[in-house]
Amino acid sequence: MIKFREPVFYRELTSTNTFLLENDFPDGTVIVAESQTAGRGRRSRKWHSPPGKNLYFSILLRDPGFTPLQVLQLNLVTAVAIVKALEEEGIRASIKWPNDILLNEKKLGGILIESEMESNRARKVVIGIGLNVNMTSGEIPPELSDIATSIKIETGRETNLTELLKNLLQKLQLWYNIFKQEGFNHVKNEWENYFSWMGKEVVVYQDGFSITGIAERIDESGFLIIRDKEGRLHRIIVGDVSLRRRDVTGN
Ligand code: BT5
């Protein structure tokens, strides 16, 4: 049974993920920062983390016993919990495989999971979540203005950060326990309900080459299955998926 501790708040950290990775906190620790000076995405990309407006937090799981595949699946579990929490706030977000949270096709949030493995089992897993909440369009740097959004920008509504965090942590704890006790299959069905690109044409960029096809489903491991023009199925393990700006009929 996974149980989180009461969140610990910091005014500023380099990165909530780094802070948990570099220190020796107990299982279930939740670290929240008002701002991050070196917020990170995957592959050393930057996470824009201005003060006071958004949520930046990380959760530590010690010896959860997860295999490398389960650590990957944790991305999808986390995404389901986030969209479920948002749904309760009246916000219908969707998921871009594997780890982006979208609202009206723009990026509302991201997930960064980092782990320390030993003999194929996770000794330490840090789940980092960044969610754009009350940030206005003027607070989004120009290079992100086409791709990023916030709850405030999309709904015009101000959200109470503490309440939202509480809701998110409840849902995350619930879904980690469902995942741990009942396995990924339970999460998979939920995940597919929120995958906005299901049945759409996508381009997958991977190590310098790309595959175009229809996003059909995710398999029992959580990998994305796409079907190309020749009808061949491709199983996508990691990579950036981006949707083509035209639908499948070419309109
Ligand atoms: C992610 O990476 O989407 C994972 C982001 C995780 C951030 C959290 S905040 C708390 C914890 N502590 C950390 O240091 N990190 C985690 P990736 O899929 O690599 O996407 C990164 C890309 O998203 C960047 O290259 C930008 O294009 C874009 N981006 C950066 N900041 C953004 C923001 N605030 N909102 C939307 N998009 C953003």
XYZ file of C-alpha atoms and ligand atoms in Angstrom:
289
model
C 0.000 0.000 0.000
C 1.441 3.349 -1.057
C 0.788 6.202 1.357
C 1.944 9.779 0.856
C 3.093 12.093 3.640
C 1.867 15.634 4.165
C 3.423 17.824 1.454
C 6.433 19.949 2.397
C 6.484 23.413 0.787
C 9.525 25.371 -0.375
C 9.565 28.862 -1.788
C 12.221 28.015 -4.351
C 14.180 24.927 -5.352
C 16.347 24.135 -8.342
C 14.051 21.206 -9.142
C 11.733 19.230 -6.872
C 12.915 16.031 -8.590
C 16.590 16.809 -8.024
C 15.896 17.688 -4.397
C 14.340 14.275 -3.737
C 17.006 12.405 -5.685
C 19.893 14.093 -3.878
C 18.553 13.870 -0.333
C 17.548 11.066 1.946
C 13.828 11.467 2.562
C 11.408 8.773 3.771
C 9.015 6.845 1.570
C 5.975 8.844 0.462
C 7.608 12.286 0.849
C 5.934 14.998 -1.228
C 7.928 18.128 -2.056
C 6.269 21.218 -3.506
C 8.078 24.327 -4.750
C 6.557 27.713 -5.468
C 9.151 28.126 -8.178
C 12.035 26.188 -9.673
C 15.257 27.727 -10.954
C 16.187 24.626 -12.950
C 12.919 22.777 -13.540
C 13.535 19.860 -15.855
C 11.701 17.921 -18.524
C 12.869 14.702 -20.115
C 16.294 14.534 -21.805
C 17.512 17.658 -19.967
C 14.831 19.856 -21.467
C 13.770 22.849 -19.396
C 10.485 23.187 -17.532
C 9.347 26.798 -17.347
C 8.559 27.309 -13.642
C 7.584 30.905 -12.777
C 6.746 31.635 -9.117
C 3.425 31.319 -7.374
C 1.132 30.526 -10.298
C 1.549 26.851 -11.069
C 2.145 23.524 -9.367
C 5.584 21.921 -9.289
C 5.843 18.892 -7.067
C 7.510 15.517 -6.701
C 6.709 12.320 -4.847
C 9.251 9.833 -3.550
C 8.612 6.093 -3.577
C 11.242 4.008 -1.816
C 11.672 0.362 -2.760
C 8.333 0.138 -4.551
C 9.624 -3.074 -6.153
C 8.798 -1.874 -9.661
C 10.495 -3.378 -12.714
C 11.796 -1.038 -15.468
C 8.567 -1.690 -17.417
C 6.455 -0.800 -14.400
C 8.421 2.416 -13.969
C 7.504 3.296 -17.567
C 3.889 2.377 -16.917
C 3.932 4.709 -13.934
C 3.930 7.581 -16.463
C 0.574 6.424 -17.770
C -0.800 5.773 -14.291
C 0.230 9.284 -13.233
C -1.399 10.801 -16.315
C -4.691 9.007 -15.574
C -4.684 10.261 -11.979
C -4.028 13.837 -13.124
C -6.836 13.912 -15.707
C -9.207 12.317 -13.177
C -8.376 15.018 -10.625
C -8.857 17.727 -13.253
C -12.164 16.185 -14.301
C -13.383 16.666 -10.760
C -12.598 20.365 -11.142
C -14.698 20.464 -14.306
C -11.693 20.433 -16.629
C -11.653 17.899 -19.444
C -7.963 17.373 -20.142
C -6.509 14.668 -22.339
C -3.295 12.683 -22.507
C -0.597 12.661 -25.135
C 1.312 9.413 -24.991
C 3.189 8.831 -22.806
C 3.475 11.725 -20.396
C 1.884 14.999 -21.476
C -1.338 16.471 -20.166
C -3.157 18.505 -22.806
C -6.001 20.973 -22.626
C -7.511 22.004 -25.959
C -4.521 20.340 -27.664
C -1.978 22.499 -25.831
C 0.374 21.378 -23.104
C -1.034 21.924 -19.645
C 1.325 19.699 -17.737
C 4.143 17.211 -17.858
C 5.420 14.250 -15.896
C 9.061 13.411 -15.235
C 9.748 10.049 -13.609
C 13.290 9.263 -12.546
C 14.468 6.134 -10.806
C 17.430 4.331 -9.308
C 17.421 0.663 -10.229
C 19.197 -2.229 -8.540
C 19.012 -5.790 -9.878
C 16.140 -4.765 -12.139
C 14.039 -3.395 -9.294
C 13.436 0.250 -8.440
C 15.144 1.303 -5.202
C 13.935 4.833 -5.524
C 11.362 6.376 -7.827
C 10.751 10.114 -8.054
C 7.581 11.231 -9.793
C 7.704 14.889 -10.788
C 4.643 16.783 -11.961
C 4.401 20.264 -13.401
C 0.943 21.696 -14.056
C 0.168 25.153 -15.419
C -2.644 26.528 -13.309
C -3.000 30.312 -12.933
C -0.268 31.385 -15.347
C -1.490 34.009 -17.849
C -0.510 34.101 -21.523
C 1.843 37.005 -20.746
C 3.764 34.735 -18.396
C 4.460 32.132 -21.075
C 7.782 32.723 -22.854
C 7.393 33.390 -26.607
C 9.017 30.109 -27.615
C 6.289 28.210 -25.741
C 3.309 30.408 -26.589
C 2.101 28.140 -29.423
C 2.344 24.921 -27.448
C 1.709 25.707 -23.766
C -1.423 26.704 -21.892
C -2.830 26.905 -18.367
C -6.185 26.290 -16.679
C -6.574 30.048 -16.307
C -5.905 30.714 -20.006
C -8.373 28.065 -21.165
C -11.187 28.649 -18.660
C -10.647 32.202 -17.424
C -10.903 30.777 -13.930
C -8.509 31.206 -11.019
C -7.836 27.904 -9.218
C -6.865 27.468 -5.581
C -3.441 25.791 -5.778
C -3.637 24.119 -2.361
C -7.040 22.577 -3.062
C -5.966 21.364 -6.472
C -2.791 19.853 -5.030
C -4.822 18.006 -2.392
C -7.147 16.618 -5.038
C -4.199 15.573 -7.238
C -2.413 13.810 -4.379
C -5.573 11.912 -3.455
C -6.044 10.684 -7.003
C -2.365 9.841 -7.433
C -2.332 7.770 -4.269
C -5.527 6.014 -5.320
C -4.268 5.138 -8.804
C -0.802 4.005 -7.640
C -2.522 1.606 -5.311
C -4.852 0.334 -8.035
C -1.783 -0.152 -10.250
C 0.181 -1.895 -7.493
C -2.597 -4.155 -6.377
C -4.466 -4.893 -9.584
C -1.875 -4.345 -12.296
C -1.604 -2.168 -15.362
C -4.614 -3.579 -17.202
C -6.991 -1.724 -14.919
C -5.275 1.552 -15.671
C -4.983 0.874 -19.400
C -8.726 1.061 -20.071
C -8.998 4.364 -18.243
C -5.960 5.719 -20.028
C -7.424 4.953 -23.454
C -10.541 6.987 -22.590
C -8.387 10.081 -22.257
C -6.055 9.566 -25.212
C -7.302 12.280 -27.516
C -5.357 11.052 -30.524
C -6.850 7.583 -30.647
C -7.697 6.750 -34.264
C -5.881 9.835 -35.554
C -2.864 10.075 -37.783
C 0.326 10.645 -35.825
C 3.977 10.966 -36.606
C 6.413 9.341 -34.232
C 9.899 10.774 -34.192
C 12.492 8.420 -32.884
C 16.274 8.619 -33.049
C 16.362 10.645 -36.233
C 13.683 8.799 -38.202
C 9.919 8.975 -38.225
C 6.950 6.647 -38.644
C 3.540 7.865 -39.764
C 0.399 5.922 -38.970
C -2.889 5.729 -37.167
C -2.716 5.577 -33.356
C -4.712 2.393 -32.714
C -4.350 1.622 -29.040
C -1.863 0.949 -26.300
C -0.946 -2.636 -25.613
C -0.948 -4.465 -22.301
C 2.517 -3.076 -21.520
C 1.528 0.523 -22.233
C 3.352 0.803 -25.551
C 1.695 2.738 -28.345
C 0.532 0.695 -31.348
C 0.329 2.542 -34.642
C -0.671 1.172 -38.058
C 1.137 2.540 -41.106
C -0.281 2.924 -44.655
C 0.837 -0.567 -45.602
C -1.087 -1.955 -42.633
C 2.030 -2.833 -40.666
C 1.806 -2.438 -36.904
C 4.547 -0.601 -35.029
C 5.034 -0.842 -31.310
C 6.395 2.434 -30.001
C 8.341 2.153 -26.792
C 9.743 5.627 -26.278
C 9.830 8.739 -28.398
C 7.970 11.912 -29.063
C 4.603 11.492 -30.678
C 3.285 14.456 -32.568
C -0.051 14.752 -34.277
C -0.269 15.829 -37.882
C -2.282 18.974 -38.395
C -4.824 17.309 -40.653
C -7.263 14.559 -39.926
C -7.221 11.085 -41.395
C -9.438 11.957 -44.357
C -7.051 14.719 -45.382
C -9.400 17.596 -44.629
C 7.901 17.073 -19.369
O 9.060 16.968 -20.075
O 6.828 17.364 -19.833
C 8.081 16.837 -17.890
C 7.977 18.096 -17.071
C 8.030 17.803 -15.590
C 8.138 19.048 -14.775
C 8.067 18.758 -13.308
S 7.914 20.180 -12.344
C 8.202 19.307 -10.911
C 9.312 18.305 -11.225
N 10.624 18.886 -11.045
C 11.283 19.013 -12.195
O 12.429 19.516 -12.333
N 10.543 18.515 -13.201
C 9.265 18.005 -12.731
P 9.154 16.949 -21.681
O 8.141 15.989 -22.234
O 10.585 16.734 -21.970
O 8.690 18.395 -22.096
C 9.536 19.507 -21.960
C 9.096 20.510 -23.003
O 7.846 21.100 -22.634
C 10.044 21.695 -23.128
O 11.079 21.410 -24.029
C 9.118 22.790 -23.656
O 8.922 22.668 -25.037
C 7.800 22.474 -22.983
N 7.606 23.232 -21.730
C 8.506 23.726 -20.856
N 7.917 24.318 -19.831
C 6.595 24.221 -20.031
C 5.462 24.625 -19.297
N 5.531 25.254 -18.131
N 4.243 24.345 -19.826
C 4.111 23.688 -20.993
N 5.148 23.280 -21.733
C 6.380 23.530 -21.263
